[in-house]
Short mmCIF file of C-alpha atoms in Angstrom, two decimals:
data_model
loop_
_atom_site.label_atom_id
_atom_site.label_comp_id
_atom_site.label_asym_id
_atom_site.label_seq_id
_atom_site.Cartn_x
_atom_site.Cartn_y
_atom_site.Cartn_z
CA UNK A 203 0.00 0.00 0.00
CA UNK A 204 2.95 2.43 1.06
CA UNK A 205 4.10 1.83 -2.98
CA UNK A 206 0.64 2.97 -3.87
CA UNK A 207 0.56 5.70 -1.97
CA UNK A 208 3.62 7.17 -3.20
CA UNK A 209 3.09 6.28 -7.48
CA UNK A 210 -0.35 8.16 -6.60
CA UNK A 211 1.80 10.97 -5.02
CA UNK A 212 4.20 11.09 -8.19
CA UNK A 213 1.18 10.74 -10.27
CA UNK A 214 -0.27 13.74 -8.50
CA UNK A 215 2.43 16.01 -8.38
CA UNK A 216 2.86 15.54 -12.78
CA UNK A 217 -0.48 16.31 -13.19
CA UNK A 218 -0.37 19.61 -10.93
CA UNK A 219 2.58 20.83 -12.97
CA UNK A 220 1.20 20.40 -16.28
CA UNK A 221 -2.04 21.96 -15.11
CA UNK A 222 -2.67 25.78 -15.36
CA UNK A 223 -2.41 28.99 -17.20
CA UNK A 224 0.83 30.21 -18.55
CA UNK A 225 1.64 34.04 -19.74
CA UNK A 226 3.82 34.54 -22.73
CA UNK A 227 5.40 38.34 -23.72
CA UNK A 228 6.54 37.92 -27.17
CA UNK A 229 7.74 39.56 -30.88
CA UNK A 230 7.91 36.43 -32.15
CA UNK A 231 6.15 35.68 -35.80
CA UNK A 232 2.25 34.43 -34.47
CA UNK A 233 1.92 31.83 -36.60
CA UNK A 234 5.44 30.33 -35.27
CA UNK A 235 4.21 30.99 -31.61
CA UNK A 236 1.10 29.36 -32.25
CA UNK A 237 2.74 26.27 -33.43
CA UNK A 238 5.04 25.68 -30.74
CA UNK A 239 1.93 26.61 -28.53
CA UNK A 240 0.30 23.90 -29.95
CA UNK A 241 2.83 21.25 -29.69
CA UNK A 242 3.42 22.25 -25.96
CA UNK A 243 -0.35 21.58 -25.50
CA UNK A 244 -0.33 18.41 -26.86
CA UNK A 245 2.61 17.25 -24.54
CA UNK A 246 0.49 19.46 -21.77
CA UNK A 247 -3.40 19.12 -22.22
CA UNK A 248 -4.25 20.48 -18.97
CA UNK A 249 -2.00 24.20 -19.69
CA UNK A 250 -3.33 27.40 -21.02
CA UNK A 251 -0.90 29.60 -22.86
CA UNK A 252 -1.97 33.32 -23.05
CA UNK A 253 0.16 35.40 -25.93
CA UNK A 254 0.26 38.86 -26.25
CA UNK A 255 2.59 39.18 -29.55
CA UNK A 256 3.52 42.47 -30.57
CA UNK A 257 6.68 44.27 -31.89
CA UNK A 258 9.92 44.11 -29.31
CA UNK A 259 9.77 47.95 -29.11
CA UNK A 260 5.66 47.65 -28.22
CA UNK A 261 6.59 44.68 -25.82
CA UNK A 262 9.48 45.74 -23.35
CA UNK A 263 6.99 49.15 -23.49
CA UNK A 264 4.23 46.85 -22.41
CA UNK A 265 6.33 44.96 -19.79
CA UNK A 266 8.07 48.40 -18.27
CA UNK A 267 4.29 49.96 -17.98
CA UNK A 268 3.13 46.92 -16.29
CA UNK A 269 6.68 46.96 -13.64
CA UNK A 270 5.96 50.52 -13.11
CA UNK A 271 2.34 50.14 -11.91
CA UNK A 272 3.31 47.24 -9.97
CA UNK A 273 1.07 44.39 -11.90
CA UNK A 274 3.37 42.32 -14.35
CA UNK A 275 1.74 39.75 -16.23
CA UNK A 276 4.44 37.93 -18.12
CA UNK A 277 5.51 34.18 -17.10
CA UNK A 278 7.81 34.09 -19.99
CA UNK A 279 9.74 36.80 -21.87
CA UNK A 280 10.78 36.22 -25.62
CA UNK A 281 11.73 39.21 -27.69
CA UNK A 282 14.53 40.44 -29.50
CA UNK A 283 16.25 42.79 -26.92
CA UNK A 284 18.85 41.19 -25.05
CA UNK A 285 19.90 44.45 -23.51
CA UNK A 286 16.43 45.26 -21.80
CA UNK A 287 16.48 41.42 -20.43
CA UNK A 288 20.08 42.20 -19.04
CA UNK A 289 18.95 45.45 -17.76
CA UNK A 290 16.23 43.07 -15.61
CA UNK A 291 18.77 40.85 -14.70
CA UNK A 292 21.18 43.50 -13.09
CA UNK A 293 17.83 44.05 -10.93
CA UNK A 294 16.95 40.56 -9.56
CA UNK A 295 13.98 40.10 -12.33
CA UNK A 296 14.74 37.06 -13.74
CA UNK A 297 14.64 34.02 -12.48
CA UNK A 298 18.17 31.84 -13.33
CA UNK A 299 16.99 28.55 -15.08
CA UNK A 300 20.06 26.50 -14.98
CA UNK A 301 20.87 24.63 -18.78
CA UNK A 302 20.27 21.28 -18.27
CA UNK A 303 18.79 20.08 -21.10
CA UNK A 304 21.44 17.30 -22.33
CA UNK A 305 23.45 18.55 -25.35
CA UNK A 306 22.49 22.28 -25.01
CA UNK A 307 25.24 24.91 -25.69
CA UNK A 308 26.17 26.62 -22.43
CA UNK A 309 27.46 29.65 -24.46
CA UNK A 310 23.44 30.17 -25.13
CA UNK A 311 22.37 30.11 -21.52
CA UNK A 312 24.18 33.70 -19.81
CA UNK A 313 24.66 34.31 -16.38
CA UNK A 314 24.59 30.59 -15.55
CA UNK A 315 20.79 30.14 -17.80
CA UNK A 316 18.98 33.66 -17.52
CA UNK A 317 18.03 33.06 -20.37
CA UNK A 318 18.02 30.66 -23.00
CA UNK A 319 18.75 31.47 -27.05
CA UNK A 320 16.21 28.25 -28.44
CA UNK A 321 16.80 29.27 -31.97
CA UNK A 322 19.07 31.13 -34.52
CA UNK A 323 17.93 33.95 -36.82
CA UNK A 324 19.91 36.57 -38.64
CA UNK A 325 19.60 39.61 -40.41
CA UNK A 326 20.65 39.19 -44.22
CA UNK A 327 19.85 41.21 -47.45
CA UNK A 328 16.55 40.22 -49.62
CA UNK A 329 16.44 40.16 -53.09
CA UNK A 330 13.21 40.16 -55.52
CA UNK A 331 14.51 38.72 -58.75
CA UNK A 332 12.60 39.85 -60.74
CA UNK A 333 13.58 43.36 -59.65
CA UNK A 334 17.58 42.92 -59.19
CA UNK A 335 20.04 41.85 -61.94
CA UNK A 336 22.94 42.20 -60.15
CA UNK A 337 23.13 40.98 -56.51
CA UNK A 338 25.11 42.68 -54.03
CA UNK A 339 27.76 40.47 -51.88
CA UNK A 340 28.53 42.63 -49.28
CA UNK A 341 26.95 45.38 -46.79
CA UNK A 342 28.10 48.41 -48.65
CA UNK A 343 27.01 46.80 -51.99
CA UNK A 344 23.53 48.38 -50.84
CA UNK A 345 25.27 51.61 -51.29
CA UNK A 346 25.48 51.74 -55.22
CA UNK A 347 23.06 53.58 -57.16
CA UNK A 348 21.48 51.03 -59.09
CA UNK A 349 19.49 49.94 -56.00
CA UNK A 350 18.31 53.67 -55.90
CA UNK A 351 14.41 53.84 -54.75
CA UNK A 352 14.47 49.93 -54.39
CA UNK A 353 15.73 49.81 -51.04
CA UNK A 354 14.15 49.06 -47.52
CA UNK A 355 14.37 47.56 -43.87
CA UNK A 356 12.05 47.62 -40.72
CA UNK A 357 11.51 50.57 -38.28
CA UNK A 358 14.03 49.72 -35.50
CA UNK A 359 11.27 51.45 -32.90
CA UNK A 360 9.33 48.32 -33.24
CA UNK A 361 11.21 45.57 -34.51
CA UNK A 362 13.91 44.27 -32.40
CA UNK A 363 16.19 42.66 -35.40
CA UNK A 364 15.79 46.52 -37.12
CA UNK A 365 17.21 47.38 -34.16
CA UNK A 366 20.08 45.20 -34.12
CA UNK A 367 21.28 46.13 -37.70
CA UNK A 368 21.14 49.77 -36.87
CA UNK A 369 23.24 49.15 -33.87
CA UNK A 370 25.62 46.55 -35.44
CA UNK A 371 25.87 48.30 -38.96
CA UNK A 372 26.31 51.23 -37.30
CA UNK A 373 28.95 50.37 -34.86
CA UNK A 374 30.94 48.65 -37.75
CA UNK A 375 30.60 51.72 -40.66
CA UNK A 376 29.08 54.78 -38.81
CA UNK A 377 26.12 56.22 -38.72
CA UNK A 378 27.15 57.86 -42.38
CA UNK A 379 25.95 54.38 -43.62
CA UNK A 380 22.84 54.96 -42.87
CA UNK A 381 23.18 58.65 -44.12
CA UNK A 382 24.03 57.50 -47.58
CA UNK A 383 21.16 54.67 -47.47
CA UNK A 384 18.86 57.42 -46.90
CA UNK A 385 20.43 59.70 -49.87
CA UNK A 386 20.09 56.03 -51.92
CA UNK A 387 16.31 56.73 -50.93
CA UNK A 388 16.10 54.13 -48.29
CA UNK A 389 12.66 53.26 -46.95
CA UNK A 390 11.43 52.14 -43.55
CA UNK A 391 8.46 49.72 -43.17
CA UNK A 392 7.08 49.24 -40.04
CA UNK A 393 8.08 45.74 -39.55
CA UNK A 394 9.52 42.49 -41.11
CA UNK A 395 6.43 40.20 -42.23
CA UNK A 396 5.06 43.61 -43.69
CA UNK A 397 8.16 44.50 -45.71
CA UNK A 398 8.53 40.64 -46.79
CA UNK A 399 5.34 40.99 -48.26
CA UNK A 400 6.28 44.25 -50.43
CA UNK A 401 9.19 42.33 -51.22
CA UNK A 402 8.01 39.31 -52.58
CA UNK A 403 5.15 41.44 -54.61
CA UNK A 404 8.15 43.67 -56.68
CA UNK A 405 7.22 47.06 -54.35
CA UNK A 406 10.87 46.74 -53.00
CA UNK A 407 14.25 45.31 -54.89
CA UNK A 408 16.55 44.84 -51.88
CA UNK A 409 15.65 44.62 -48.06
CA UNK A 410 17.60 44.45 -44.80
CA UNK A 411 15.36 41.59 -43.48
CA UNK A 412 15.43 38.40 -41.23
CA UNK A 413 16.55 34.95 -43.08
CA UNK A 414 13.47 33.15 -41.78
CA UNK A 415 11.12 35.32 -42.84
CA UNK A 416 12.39 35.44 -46.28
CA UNK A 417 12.79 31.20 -46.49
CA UNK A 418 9.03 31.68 -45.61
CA UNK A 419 7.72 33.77 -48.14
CA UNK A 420 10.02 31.56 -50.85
CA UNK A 421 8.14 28.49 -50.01
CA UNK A 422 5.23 30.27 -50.87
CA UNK A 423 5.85 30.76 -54.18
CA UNK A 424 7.78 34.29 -53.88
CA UNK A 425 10.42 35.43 -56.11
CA UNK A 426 12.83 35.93 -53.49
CA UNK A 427 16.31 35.20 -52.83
CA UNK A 428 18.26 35.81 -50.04
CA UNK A 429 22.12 37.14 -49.69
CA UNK A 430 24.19 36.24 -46.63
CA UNK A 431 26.81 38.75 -46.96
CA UNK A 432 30.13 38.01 -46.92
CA UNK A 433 31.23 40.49 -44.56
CA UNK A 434 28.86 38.54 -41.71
CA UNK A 435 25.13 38.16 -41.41
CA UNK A 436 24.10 39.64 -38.51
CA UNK A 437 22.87 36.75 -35.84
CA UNK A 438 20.32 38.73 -33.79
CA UNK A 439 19.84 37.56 -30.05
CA UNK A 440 16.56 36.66 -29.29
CA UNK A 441 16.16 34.87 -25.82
CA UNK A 442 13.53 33.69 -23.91
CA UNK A 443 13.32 34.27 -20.19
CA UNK A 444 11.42 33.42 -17.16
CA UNK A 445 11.09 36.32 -15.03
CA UNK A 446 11.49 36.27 -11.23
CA UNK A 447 7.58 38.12 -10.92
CA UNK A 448 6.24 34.59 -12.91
CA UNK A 449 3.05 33.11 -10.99
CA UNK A 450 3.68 30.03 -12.95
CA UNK A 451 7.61 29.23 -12.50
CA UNK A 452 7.63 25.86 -13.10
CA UNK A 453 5.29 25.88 -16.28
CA UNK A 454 7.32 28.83 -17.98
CA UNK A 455 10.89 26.62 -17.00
CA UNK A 456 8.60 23.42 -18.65
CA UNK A 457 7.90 25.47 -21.67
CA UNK A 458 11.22 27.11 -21.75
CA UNK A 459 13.21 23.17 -21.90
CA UNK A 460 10.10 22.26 -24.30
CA UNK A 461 11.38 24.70 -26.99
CA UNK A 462 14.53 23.07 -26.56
CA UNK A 463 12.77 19.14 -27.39
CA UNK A 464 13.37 17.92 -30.55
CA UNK A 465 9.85 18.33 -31.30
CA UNK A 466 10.11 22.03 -31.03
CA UNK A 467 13.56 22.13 -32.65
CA UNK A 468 12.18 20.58 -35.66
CA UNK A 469 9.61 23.05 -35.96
CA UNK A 470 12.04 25.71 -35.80
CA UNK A 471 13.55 23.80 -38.94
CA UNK A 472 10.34 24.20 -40.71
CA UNK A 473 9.89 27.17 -40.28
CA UNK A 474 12.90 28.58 -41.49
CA UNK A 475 15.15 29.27 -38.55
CA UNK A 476 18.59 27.85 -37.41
CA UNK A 477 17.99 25.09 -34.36
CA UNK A 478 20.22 25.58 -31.87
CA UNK A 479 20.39 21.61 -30.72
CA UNK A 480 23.17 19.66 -32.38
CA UNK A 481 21.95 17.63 -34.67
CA UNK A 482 18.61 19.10 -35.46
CA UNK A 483 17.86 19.69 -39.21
CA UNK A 484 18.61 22.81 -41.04
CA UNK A 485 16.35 24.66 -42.68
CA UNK A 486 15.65 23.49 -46.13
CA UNK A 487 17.98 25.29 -48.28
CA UNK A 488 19.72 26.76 -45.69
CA UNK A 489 24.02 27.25 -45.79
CA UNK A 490 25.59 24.59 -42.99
CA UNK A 491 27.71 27.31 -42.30
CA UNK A 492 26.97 31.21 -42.18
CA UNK A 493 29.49 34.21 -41.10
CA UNK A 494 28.47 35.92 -38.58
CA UNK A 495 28.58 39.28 -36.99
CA UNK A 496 27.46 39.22 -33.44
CA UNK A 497 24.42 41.24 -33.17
CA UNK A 498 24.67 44.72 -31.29
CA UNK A 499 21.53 46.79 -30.55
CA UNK A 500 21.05 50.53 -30.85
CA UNK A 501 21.65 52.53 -27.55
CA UNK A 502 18.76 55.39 -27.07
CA UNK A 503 21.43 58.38 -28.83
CA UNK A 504 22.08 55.79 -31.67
CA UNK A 505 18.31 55.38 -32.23
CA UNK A 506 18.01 59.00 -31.83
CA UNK A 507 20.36 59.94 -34.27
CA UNK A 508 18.57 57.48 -36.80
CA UNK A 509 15.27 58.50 -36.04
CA UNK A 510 15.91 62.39 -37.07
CA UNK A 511 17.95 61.02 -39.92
CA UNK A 512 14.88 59.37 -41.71
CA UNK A 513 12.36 61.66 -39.84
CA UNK A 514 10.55 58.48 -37.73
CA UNK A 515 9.13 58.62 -34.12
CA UNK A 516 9.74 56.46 -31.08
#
């Protein structure tokens, strides 16, 4: 009877874990949210997952408002802006999830795991073929005057991988880059899926973009190719995080090793992006091996300074 007692206890405490509502912050693509959400459920039928999805710049907005009036919501953090989760981190906000997941690369999990990169993306130039004959190779190929009026990339106030080539670009040629991309008539969508879409319907030539996105629209059909540049893609940090206000700690750390499962690492794969697990699949058509510049985001004067340069508010 004691055995009894104590498979019922095990059998108990599973089921309270996997029971309950869980709180995700992210910029993440919906669609690629949802089906990770999904698969979670399946593995957990008794969890609700909550989303609010939103650009990075409208998210760590969202999350400061809610800190400020003393009512956070989030159980889980996942945006592109690793400097606002280090900023929480200097604090005591987020909650250290050790890596344990077998395999794992510690050089993913800062700070001894707080937090987690589950996935690689990076910031490469779009091409619409039917609008470019002559691709460019590097980052100051965008520069020549062929690509005149046929140039874009997303509004770094809202996208968090905008905001990483501003910074990184930036750090690496100046802010004149960006000068002479703006007298090259440079435009500035709002965000990526929107300027994809231009893209892939011949409105833009050339776009500053995210690979994923891009391997997305191509399986649709698009006319699209996509340049890593030989200088270095640029590998934009986007980590997840379980912040020390979660009411649901132990569902956000379950969801959180989840997106590390195969299961979820294969979906990554699918959906365009680089796994971070060794031996998960690529993405189909995707270079084994890309050079890469280590992402860097815009500081508030760097923004600033691009901002009045191409007349945008924050």
């Amino acid at each position: 009877m004691g055995a009894q007692r104590l498979l019922g206890a095990l059998l108990f405490l599973g089921l309270s874990l996997a029971q309950g509502t869980l709180t995700l912050y992210t910029s993440e693509v919906l669609a690629d949210v949802n089906a990770l959400v999904e698969a979670f459920r399946r593995e957990n039928p008794g969890v609700e997952v909550k989303v609010f999805r939103s650009g990075t710049g409208e998210v760590v907005a969202k999350v400061r408002a809610e800190l400020q009036a003393g009512n956070p919501q989030a159980d889980l953090l996942w945006f592109a802006n690793e400097d606002f989760l280090k900023e929480l981190a200097s604090k005591g906000l987020l909650r250290r999830i050790p890596p344990t997941v077998p395999g794992y690369p510690v050089q993913y999990a800062p700070g001894g795991g707080l937090y987690h990169e589950v996935r690689l993306l990076y910031n490469v130039i779009g091409l619409n073929r039917q609008r470019i004959a002559r691709p460019p190779a590097l980052w100051q190929d965008l520069l020549r005057p062929e690509y005149r009026g046929l140039l874009a990339m997303p509004d770094p106030n809202f996208s968090g991988a905008a905001l990483a080539t501003v910074g990184t670009l930036g750090g690496r040629f100046g802010m004149e880059f960006f000068a002479r991309l703006k007298e090259n008539d440079l435009k500035v969508e709002q965000s990526n899926p929107v300027l994809q879409q231009k893209l892939a319907r011949g409105e833009y030539g050339v776009a500053i973009t995210t690979d994923f996105g891009l391997r997305q629209e191509i399986v649709k059909g698009a006319p699209l190719e996509m340049v890593y540049p030989r200088d270095g893609a640029i590998l934009v940090p986007t980590p997840v995080a379980v912040p020390a206000w979660s009411k649901s700690p132990e569902l956000a750390s379950r969801f959180l090793r989840f997106l590390l499962s195969p299961e979820a690492q294969a979906i990554f794969a699918e959906r365009g992006y680089y796994p971070v697990m060794p031996g998960a699949p690529r993405p189909k058509g995707a270079p084994e091996r890309v050079v890469a510049l280590q992402g860097r985001f815009a500081d508030a004067a760097t923004l600033e300074r691009f901002n009045a340069l191409f007349g945008l508010r924050r």
